[in-house]
DNA sequence: AGCACA
């Protein structure tokens, strides 16, 4: 395998806030060029042209991560782009495609466990076909229909996500109770919002008026946009309130100011204040 | 843990 040094010249410009560089990936690791003759080896039947990577270091910026992976898989003829996301559900994972299943499988076996940014990579075959592959195999028109199907599927799963279903049931109930439509929006419970001036700054935030069905993950995703989030705690007995803890008061203040009155579901204003000491 | 396609 060719030496894959860091492609410093092709890297995106460094960002002053997070001064990270893609790892200089070298191939000193002997396990990566294991060209053994293997007449008894059978490629798994779930093999795919695309590998699904997990256990990637989540503190590495997504664009650097992509660049690094491109670099790391260069000798296996990786097909750009490498797909990685920074959102809560998808962080620490990536999709990397190759020209054929055999090459993907080779990469999978040889690169498995490679300690990228200190964490051993976990490689498996992707469950679904990547757009790049569909495009390559079926041409532009086949790709369009593939994309349409994918979009439909996505809308479906969005439609029957419990949070949305609950919100819609609520709307329906309100409309039924009031046929004039004057109060088509569900009546809001009266909330007591402690005036901030009576509360000392606190690394712990108190949330009120959360929409029905809000999950811990929903809140984590929203609050994790602001640095130093430590923990989100729901209150099982009171579904519309929660606590969110940051590492320090300053971080909590940033999040509080950004997210007070934020509408998680697009209509219910969440109240964010410091928790009482 | 978490299977997308900005």
Coordinates of C-alpha atoms (C1' of nucleotides) in Angstrom, one line a residue:
Chain A
X1 CA 0.0 0.0 0.0
X2 CA 1.3 3.4 -0.9
X3 CA 2.3 5.7 1.8
X4 CA -0.6 7.9 2.7
X5 CA 0.8 11.0 4.2
X6 CA -1.3 13.9 5.3
X7 CA -2.4 15.9 2.3
X8 CA -1.6 19.2 3.9
X9 CA -1.8 21.2 0.6
X10 CA -5.3 20.0 -0.2
X11 CA -6.7 20.6 3.3
X12 CA -9.4 23.1 4.0
X13 CA -8.1 26.2 5.8
X14 CA -7.6 25.7 9.5
X15 CA -10.1 27.3 11.8
X16 CA -8.8 29.3 14.7
X17 CA -11.3 28.0 17.2
X18 CA -10.5 24.4 16.7
X19 CA -7.1 24.1 15.4
X20 CA -7.2 20.5 14.3
X21 CA -5.4 18.8 11.4
X22 CA -6.3 15.5 9.8
X23 CA -4.1 12.8 11.2
X24 CA -1.0 12.0 9.2
X25 CA -1.9 8.4 8.3
X26 CA 1.0 6.1 7.7
X27 CA 1.1 2.5 6.8
X28 CA 3.7 1.3 9.2
X29 CA 1.0 -1.0 10.5
X30 CA 1.9 -4.3 8.9
X31 CA -1.7 -5.6 9.1
X32 CA -2.7 -3.2 6.4
X33 CA -0.9 -4.9 3.5
X34 CA -1.8 -8.5 4.1
X35 CA -1.9 -9.7 0.5
X36 CA -2.2 -13.4 1.5
X37 CA -3.4 -16.0 -0.9
X38 CA -6.7 -17.1 0.4
X39 CA -8.5 -19.8 -1.6
X40 CA -10.8 -20.6 1.4
X41 CA -11.8 -17.1 2.1
X42 CA -15.5 -16.2 1.3
X43 CA -16.7 -12.7 1.1
X44 CA -19.7 -12.2 3.4
X45 CA -23.0 -12.2 1.4
X46 CA -24.0 -8.9 2.9
X47 CA -21.0 -7.4 1.2
X48 CA -21.4 -3.9 -0.2
X49 CA -19.4 -1.4 -2.2
X50 CA -19.8 0.9 0.7
X51 CA -18.3 0.6 4.2
X52 CA -20.0 1.9 7.3
X53 CA -17.5 3.2 9.8
X54 CA -18.1 3.6 13.5
X55 CA -16.3 4.5 16.6
X56 CA -14.7 7.6 14.9
X57 CA -13.4 10.2 17.2
X58 CA -16.3 12.6 17.6
X59 CA -14.3 15.6 18.6
X60 CA -12.7 15.8 15.2
X61 CA -14.3 18.3 12.9
X62 CA -16.4 16.6 10.2
X63 CA -14.6 18.2 7.2
X64 CA -11.2 17.1 8.5
X65 CA -12.5 13.7 9.2
X66 CA -13.7 13.4 5.6
X67 CA -10.4 14.6 4.3
X68 CA -8.5 12.1 6.5
X69 CA -10.6 9.2 5.5
X70 CA -10.2 10.0 1.8
X71 CA -6.5 10.0 2.5
X72 CA -6.5 6.8 4.5
X73 CA -8.4 4.8 1.9
X74 CA -6.6 6.3 -1.1
X75 CA -4.9 3.1 -2.0
X76 CA -8.2 1.3 -2.2
X77 CA -9.5 3.7 -4.9
X78 CA -12.0 5.4 -2.6
X79 CA -14.8 7.1 -4.4
X80 CA -15.4 10.6 -3.1
X81 CA -17.2 12.0 -1.4
X82 CA -16.9 10.4 2.0
X83 CA -20.1 11.0 3.9
X84 CA -20.0 12.0 7.6
X85 CA -22.3 14.1 9.7
X86 CA -22.0 16.1 12.8
X87 CA -25.5 15.7 14.2
X88 CA -26.2 13.7 17.3
X89 CA -27.5 10.7 15.5
X90 CA -24.8 10.4 12.9
X91 CA -21.7 11.6 14.6
X92 CA -18.8 9.2 14.9
X93 CA -19.9 7.4 11.8
X94 CA -19.1 7.7 8.1
X95 CA -19.8 6.0 4.8
X96 CA -16.9 5.2 2.4
X97 CA -17.5 3.8 -1.1
X98 CA -15.3 1.7 -3.3
X99 CA -15.4 0.7 -7.0
X100 CA -16.6 -2.9 -6.2
X101 CA -17.4 -5.2 -3.3
X102 CA -14.1 -7.0 -3.4
X103 CA -12.1 -3.8 -2.9
X104 CA -14.5 -2.7 -0.1
X105 CA -14.1 -6.0 1.6
X106 CA -10.3 -5.9 1.3
X107 CA -10.3 -2.4 2.8
X108 CA -12.7 -3.6 5.5
X109 CA -10.4 -6.4 6.5
X110 CA -7.1 -4.6 6.3
X111 CA -8.1 -1.3 7.9
X112 CA -10.3 -2.8 10.7
X113 CA -9.2 -1.5 14.0
X114 CA -6.9 1.2 12.6
X115 CA -6.5 3.7 15.5
X116 CA -7.6 6.8 13.7
X117 CA -7.3 9.8 16.0
X118 CA -6.8 7.4 18.8
X119 CA -9.9 5.3 18.3
X120 CA -9.9 1.9 16.6
X121 CA -12.1 2.1 13.6
X122 CA -15.0 -0.3 13.4
X123 CA -15.8 -1.2 9.8
X124 CA -18.8 -3.1 8.4
X125 CA -20.8 -3.1 5.1
X126 CA -23.4 -0.4 4.7
X127 CA -27.0 -1.6 4.7
X128 CA -28.1 0.5 1.8
X129 CA -26.5 1.6 -1.5
X130 CA -24.8 4.9 -1.6
X131 CA -25.8 7.5 -4.1
X132 CA -22.4 7.5 -5.7
X133 CA -22.7 3.8 -6.3
X134 CA -26.2 3.9 -7.7
X135 CA -25.2 6.7 -10.0
X136 CA -22.2 4.7 -11.2
X137 CA -24.1 1.5 -11.8
X138 CA -27.4 2.8 -13.1
X139 CA -26.6 6.2 -14.6
X140 CA -28.2 9.5 -14.0
X141 CA -31.8 8.4 -14.6
X142 CA -31.6 5.3 -12.4
X143 CA -30.1 7.6 -9.7
X144 CA -33.1 10.0 -9.9
X145 CA -35.6 7.3 -9.2
X146 CA -33.4 5.9 -6.4
X147 CA -33.3 9.3 -4.9
X148 CA -37.0 9.8 -5.2
X149 CA -37.6 6.5 -3.4
X150 CA -35.2 7.4 -0.7
X151 CA -36.9 10.8 -0.1
X152 CA -40.3 9.1 0.1
X153 CA -39.1 6.7 2.7
X154 CA -37.6 9.5 4.7
X155 CA -40.9 11.3 4.7
X156 CA -42.7 8.2 5.8
X157 CA -40.5 7.7 8.9
X158 CA -40.9 11.4 9.6
X159 CA -44.7 11.1 9.5
X160 CA -44.8 8.3 12.0
X161 CA -42.3 9.6 14.4
X162 CA -44.0 9.6 17.8
X163 CA -43.2 13.3 18.6
X164 CA -45.0 14.4 15.5
X165 CA -47.9 12.0 16.0
X166 CA -48.6 13.3 19.5
X167 CA -48.5 16.9 18.3
X168 CA -51.0 16.2 15.6
X169 CA -53.3 14.2 17.9
X170 CA -53.3 17.2 20.2
X171 CA -54.2 19.6 17.4
X172 CA -57.0 17.3 16.3
X173 CA -58.5 17.1 19.8
X174 CA -58.4 20.9 20.2
X175 CA -60.1 21.4 16.9
X176 CA -62.8 18.9 17.8
X177 CA -63.4 20.5 21.1
X178 CA -63.8 23.9 19.5
X179 CA -65.4 23.7 16.1
X180 CA -65.2 27.5 15.6
X181 CA -61.4 26.9 15.2
X182 CA -60.8 29.9 17.4
X183 CA -58.5 27.9 19.6
X184 CA -57.2 25.5 17.0
X185 CA -53.9 25.5 18.8
X186 CA -53.8 23.4 22.0
X187 CA -54.3 25.4 25.1
X188 CA -51.0 26.0 26.9
X189 CA -50.8 25.0 30.5
X190 CA -50.2 27.9 32.8
X191 CA -46.5 28.0 33.6
X192 CA -44.8 29.8 36.3
X193 CA -41.6 31.3 35.0
X194 CA -39.3 32.4 37.8
X195 CA -37.9 35.8 36.8
X196 CA -34.3 35.5 36.1
X197 CA -33.3 38.4 38.3
X198 CA -34.3 36.3 41.3
X199 CA -32.0 33.5 40.2
X200 CA -28.3 33.3 40.5
X201 CA -26.4 32.1 37.4
X202 CA -26.1 28.4 37.6
X203 CA -24.5 25.7 35.4
X204 CA -27.8 23.9 35.8
X205 CA -30.6 25.1 33.6
X206 CA -34.3 24.5 34.2
X207 CA -36.6 23.9 31.2
X208 CA -40.3 24.4 31.1
X209 CA -43.1 24.1 28.6
X210 CA -41.5 21.4 26.6
X211 CA -43.8 20.0 23.8
X212 CA -45.4 16.6 24.4
X213 CA -43.2 13.7 23.5
X214 CA -39.9 15.6 23.8
X215 CA -37.1 13.1 24.3
X216 CA -33.8 13.3 25.9
X217 CA -32.2 13.0 22.5
X218 CA -34.2 15.9 21.2
X219 CA -32.9 18.0 24.0
X220 CA -29.4 16.7 23.7
X221 CA -29.3 17.6 20.1
X222 CA -30.6 21.1 20.7
X223 CA -28.4 22.0 23.7
X224 CA -25.3 20.3 22.4
X225 CA -25.1 23.0 19.8
X226 CA -23.6 25.0 22.6
X227 CA -20.3 23.9 24.1
X228 CA -19.6 22.1 27.4
X229 CA -23.0 20.3 27.7
X230 CA -22.7 17.7 30.5
X231 CA -26.1 16.1 30.9
X232 CA -29.8 16.3 30.1
X233 CA -32.2 15.0 32.7
X234 CA -35.9 14.5 32.0
X235 CA -38.4 14.3 34.9
X236 CA -40.5 11.2 34.3
X237 CA -43.3 12.4 36.5
X238 CA -43.5 15.8 34.8
X239 CA -43.1 15.5 31.1
X240 CA -42.9 19.2 30.2
X241 CA -39.9 20.1 32.3
X242 CA -36.2 19.0 32.3
X243 CA -32.8 20.0 33.6
X244 CA -29.8 20.6 31.4
X245 CA -26.4 20.8 33.0
X246 CA -23.3 22.5 31.6
X247 CA -19.7 22.4 32.8
X248 CA -19.9 25.9 34.1
X249 CA -22.1 28.9 34.5
X250 CA -20.7 30.8 31.5
X251 CA -21.5 27.9 29.1
X252 CA -25.0 27.5 30.6
X253 CA -25.6 31.2 30.1
X254 CA -24.7 31.1 26.5
X255 CA -27.1 28.2 25.9
X256 CA -29.8 29.8 28.0
X257 CA -29.7 33.0 26.1
X258 CA -29.7 31.3 22.8
X259 CA -32.5 28.8 23.5
X260 CA -35.0 30.6 25.8
X261 CA -38.3 30.6 23.9
X262 CA -36.9 28.3 21.2
X263 CA -39.6 26.2 19.5
X264 CA -38.4 22.6 19.5
X265 CA -41.5 21.4 17.6
X266 CA -41.8 24.6 15.6
X267 CA -44.7 26.0 17.8
X268 CA -44.2 25.5 21.5
X269 CA -41.9 28.1 23.2
X270 CA -39.6 26.3 25.6
X271 CA -38.7 28.3 28.7
X272 CA -35.1 28.2 29.8
X273 CA -34.0 29.6 33.1
X274 CA -31.3 29.0 35.7
X275 CA -32.3 26.3 38.2
X276 CA -32.7 27.3 41.7
X277 CA -29.7 26.8 43.8
Chain B
dA1 C1' -25.2 3.5 20.3
dG2 C1' -26.3 5.7 16.4
dC3 C1' -27.1 3.3 8.5
dA4 C1' -26.8 8.9 5.1
dC5 C1' -26.6 11.1 0.7
dA6 C1' -26.4 19.7 2.2

